Short mmCIF file of C-alpha atoms in Angstrom, two decimals:
data_model
loop_
_atom_site.label_atom_id
_atom_site.label_comp_id
_atom_site.label_asym_id
_atom_site.label_seq_id
_atom_site.Cartn_x
_atom_site.Cartn_y
_atom_site.Cartn_z
CA PHE A 7 7.23 -2.49 18.73
CA ARG A 8 9.80 -4.91 17.30
CA VAL A 9 7.93 -5.17 13.99
CA TYR A 10 8.41 -1.45 13.24
CA ARG A 11 11.44 0.29 11.84
CA PRO A 12 13.15 2.28 14.61
CA GLN A 13 12.02 5.66 13.27
CA CYS A 14 8.41 4.41 13.15
CA TYR A 15 8.11 3.10 16.69
CA ARG A 16 5.16 5.47 17.29
CA PHE A 17 3.22 4.04 14.37
CA GLU A 18 1.07 1.93 16.69
CA VAL A 19 -0.49 5.17 17.95
CA PHE A 20 -1.38 6.16 14.38
CA GLU A 21 -2.86 2.70 13.78
CA MET A 22 -5.01 2.99 16.92
CA TYR A 23 -6.36 6.39 15.84
CA ARG A 24 -7.00 5.08 12.31
CA ARG A 25 -9.10 2.25 13.71
CA VAL A 26 -10.98 4.59 16.04
CA ILE A 27 -11.80 6.83 13.05
CA PHE A 28 -13.08 3.93 10.95
CA VAL A 29 -15.09 2.29 13.72
CA GLY A 30 -16.11 5.10 16.07
CA VAL A 31 -15.91 8.46 14.35
CA LEU A 32 -16.95 7.66 10.78
CA PRO A 33 -20.50 6.58 11.71
CA LEU A 34 -20.95 9.86 13.61
CA LEU A 35 -19.61 12.18 10.89
CA ALA A 36 -22.44 11.78 8.41
CA ALA A 37 -26.09 10.89 8.81
CA SER A 38 -26.49 9.36 5.35
CA THR A 39 -24.85 6.06 4.48
CA ASP A 40 -23.61 7.24 1.09
CA ARG A 41 -21.67 10.09 2.74
CA ARG A 42 -20.24 7.63 5.26
CA ALA A 43 -19.12 5.41 2.39
CA ILE A 44 -17.49 8.38 0.63
CA LEU A 45 -15.71 9.42 3.85
CA GLY A 46 -14.65 5.80 4.39
CA MET A 47 -13.18 5.72 0.90
CA LEU A 48 -11.40 9.01 1.54
CA PHE A 49 -9.91 7.76 4.84
CA ALA A 50 -8.93 4.49 3.14
CA LEU A 51 -7.15 6.42 0.37
CA MET A 52 -5.31 8.48 2.99
CA SER A 53 -4.34 5.27 4.80
CA ILE A 54 -3.06 3.75 1.55
CA ALA A 55 -0.92 6.81 0.89
CA PHE A 56 0.37 6.92 4.45
CA TYR A 57 1.28 3.21 4.58
CA ASN A 58 2.83 3.41 1.11
CA GLU A 59 4.98 6.41 1.96
CA THR A 60 6.09 5.53 5.49
CA LYS A 61 6.56 1.75 5.10
CA PRO A 62 6.60 1.46 8.88
CA PHE A 63 7.37 -2.25 9.18
CA ILE A 64 10.80 -3.87 9.04
CA ARG A 65 9.69 -6.64 6.70
CA SER A 66 8.63 -5.53 3.26
CA SER A 67 6.04 -8.32 3.16
CA THR A 68 4.30 -6.81 6.19
CA ASN A 69 4.28 -3.39 4.50
CA THR A 70 2.77 -4.97 1.40
CA LEU A 71 0.11 -6.71 3.49
CA ALA A 72 -0.76 -3.44 5.25
CA VAL A 73 -1.19 -1.60 1.94
CA GLN A 74 -3.26 -4.46 0.50
CA ALA A 75 -5.49 -4.40 3.58
CA GLN A 76 -6.07 -0.68 3.02
CA TYR A 77 -7.05 -1.41 -0.60
CA ALA A 78 -9.50 -4.04 0.68
CA THR A 79 -11.01 -1.40 2.98
CA LEU A 80 -11.26 0.99 0.02
CA ILE A 81 -12.98 -1.66 -2.12
CA THR A 82 -15.38 -2.53 0.70
CA TYR A 83 -16.41 1.11 1.14
CA GLY A 84 -16.61 1.48 -2.65
CA ILE A 85 -19.01 -1.46 -2.88
CA ALA A 86 -21.04 0.00 -0.01
CA LEU A 87 -21.30 3.28 -1.92
CA ALA A 88 -22.26 1.45 -5.13
CA ILE A 89 -25.01 -0.41 -3.26
CA GLU A 90 -26.26 2.78 -1.61
CA VAL A 91 -26.52 4.79 -4.84
CA ASN A 92 -28.11 1.83 -6.67
CA ILE A 93 -25.31 1.24 -9.14
CA LEU A 94 -25.41 -2.48 -8.41
CA THR A 95 -29.17 -2.92 -8.83
CA GLY A 96 -29.96 -6.20 -10.46
CA MET A 97 -26.80 -7.84 -9.14
CA PRO A 98 -27.58 -10.61 -6.66
CA PRO A 99 -26.54 -9.72 -3.08
CA PHE A 100 -24.99 -13.19 -2.78
CA LEU A 101 -22.61 -12.39 -5.64
CA ILE A 102 -21.62 -9.08 -4.02
CA GLY A 103 -20.99 -10.90 -0.75
CA VAL A 104 -18.85 -13.53 -2.49
CA PHE A 105 -16.82 -10.80 -4.21
CA LEU A 106 -16.16 -8.98 -0.93
CA THR A 107 -15.27 -12.24 0.80
CA VAL A 108 -12.81 -13.14 -1.96
CA VAL A 109 -11.19 -9.68 -1.89
CA ASN A 110 -10.73 -9.74 1.87
CA THR A 111 -9.60 -13.39 1.98
CA LEU A 112 -7.21 -12.98 -0.93
CA ILE A 113 -5.07 -10.68 1.20
CA ILE A 114 -4.47 -13.45 3.71
CA GLY A 115 -3.58 -15.89 0.94
CA LEU A 116 -1.13 -13.44 -0.62
CA PHE A 117 0.50 -12.85 2.75
CA ILE A 118 0.89 -16.57 3.43
CA TYR A 119 2.42 -17.05 -0.03
CA LYS A 120 4.87 -14.15 0.43
CA GLU A 121 5.91 -15.39 3.86
CA ALA A 122 6.46 -18.92 2.51
CA VAL A 123 8.68 -17.50 -0.24
CA ARG A 124 10.59 -15.38 2.28
CA PHE A 125 11.06 -18.35 4.61
CA SER A 126 12.32 -20.48 1.72
CA GLN A 127 14.81 -17.79 0.68
CA GLU A 128 16.10 -17.35 4.24
CA ARG A 129 16.48 -21.09 4.62
CA GLU A 130 18.42 -21.28 1.35
CA GLU A 131 20.67 -18.39 2.43
CA ASP A 132 21.34 -20.08 5.77
CA SER A 133 22.16 -23.34 4.00
CA SER A 134 24.56 -21.65 1.58
CA LYS A 135 26.19 -19.79 4.48
CA MET A 136 26.75 -23.07 6.31
CA LYS A 137 28.20 -24.60 3.13
CA SER A 138 30.58 -21.68 2.64
CA GLN A 139 31.76 -22.00 6.22
CA ALA A 140 32.24 -25.74 5.77
CA HIS A 141 34.31 -25.13 2.63
CA PHE A 142 36.38 -22.63 4.54
CA LEU A 143 37.22 -25.28 7.12
CA GLU A 144 38.02 -27.85 4.43
CA TRP A 145 40.40 -25.38 2.84
CA ALA A 146 42.34 -25.17 6.13
CA VAL A 147 43.20 -28.87 5.97
CA GLY A 148 46.81 -29.68 5.09
CA LYS A 149 48.27 -26.28 6.01
CA CYS A 150 51.24 -25.55 8.24
CA LYS A 151 50.74 -24.32 11.82
CA ALA A 152 51.35 -20.62 10.96
CA GLU A 153 48.84 -20.75 8.11
CA ILE A 154 46.26 -22.52 10.29
CA ASP A 155 46.74 -19.94 13.06
CA MET A 156 46.14 -17.13 10.56
CA ILE A 157 43.09 -18.90 9.13
CA LEU A 158 41.66 -19.53 12.61
CA ASP A 159 42.20 -15.87 13.57
CA ASN A 160 40.33 -14.75 10.44
CA LEU A 161 37.62 -17.34 11.04
CA GLU A 162 37.12 -16.13 14.60
CA VAL A 163 36.92 -12.48 13.52
CA ASP A 164 34.77 -13.00 10.41
CA TYR A 165 32.57 -15.99 11.14
CA LEU A 166 32.50 -16.84 14.82
CA PRO A 167 29.88 -14.94 16.81
CA PRO A 168 30.11 -15.07 20.62
CA THR A 169 27.21 -17.54 20.73
CA HIS A 170 29.10 -20.19 18.72
CA ALA A 171 32.07 -22.48 19.34
CA LEU A 172 35.02 -23.46 17.22
CA ILE A 173 35.41 -27.25 17.08
CA PHE A 174 38.48 -29.09 15.83
CA TRP A 175 37.90 -32.23 13.81
CA TYR A 176 40.19 -35.19 13.39
CA GLY A 177 39.12 -37.16 10.36
CA THR A 178 38.66 -36.76 6.65
CA SER A 179 37.54 -33.44 5.29
CA THR A 180 34.49 -35.17 3.75
CA GLU A 181 33.41 -36.45 7.17
CA ALA A 182 33.94 -33.00 8.70
CA SER A 183 31.94 -31.36 5.93
CA GLN A 184 29.09 -33.86 6.33
CA CYS A 185 29.04 -33.35 10.10
CA ILE A 186 28.93 -29.56 9.75
CA LEU A 187 26.19 -29.63 7.12
CA SER A 188 24.11 -32.22 8.99
CA GLY A 189 23.01 -29.80 11.68
CA ILE A 190 23.72 -32.34 14.41
CA PRO A 191 23.62 -30.49 17.73
CA ALA A 192 26.91 -30.20 19.56
CA VAL A 193 27.35 -32.22 22.75
CA PRO A 194 29.74 -30.73 25.33
#
């Protein structure tokens, strides 16, 4: 349940029922395939609205993927309806199959692209955060003991989580900055 926002922790139950409706109930609701396609489109539209309004996932990219997947379901049922009522007569079945494959595969490609962009942004933010911390330490060089004590107190409160250590460096500020930015693991 870690992928859901705290107020949406029960969303997995909704998702299970949604899948049961699409796979198990929908075929039993209507005898004719065109009615099943219409009901499938209706349920897909309701799913789109529900996912769009609740945005149950923590990451916005996951919410976007979920909505796009619901649109793919809507398009799939729409094509099924068009085939059933003979709107697509004369169109080669292979072309219809290629279209549906592209629509459903495109969602995966869009998700991979969005996640790559998100990863790149997070990596850039982490890098700039490390640089700002390194500059903060460089700024402390050449100060008197009282000023360094005050700076270290602020550093500990603002920047030093309990999982990290504060290391003192004897050397040039350039060497200290390079060491901090290098990502070299600390050796006790």
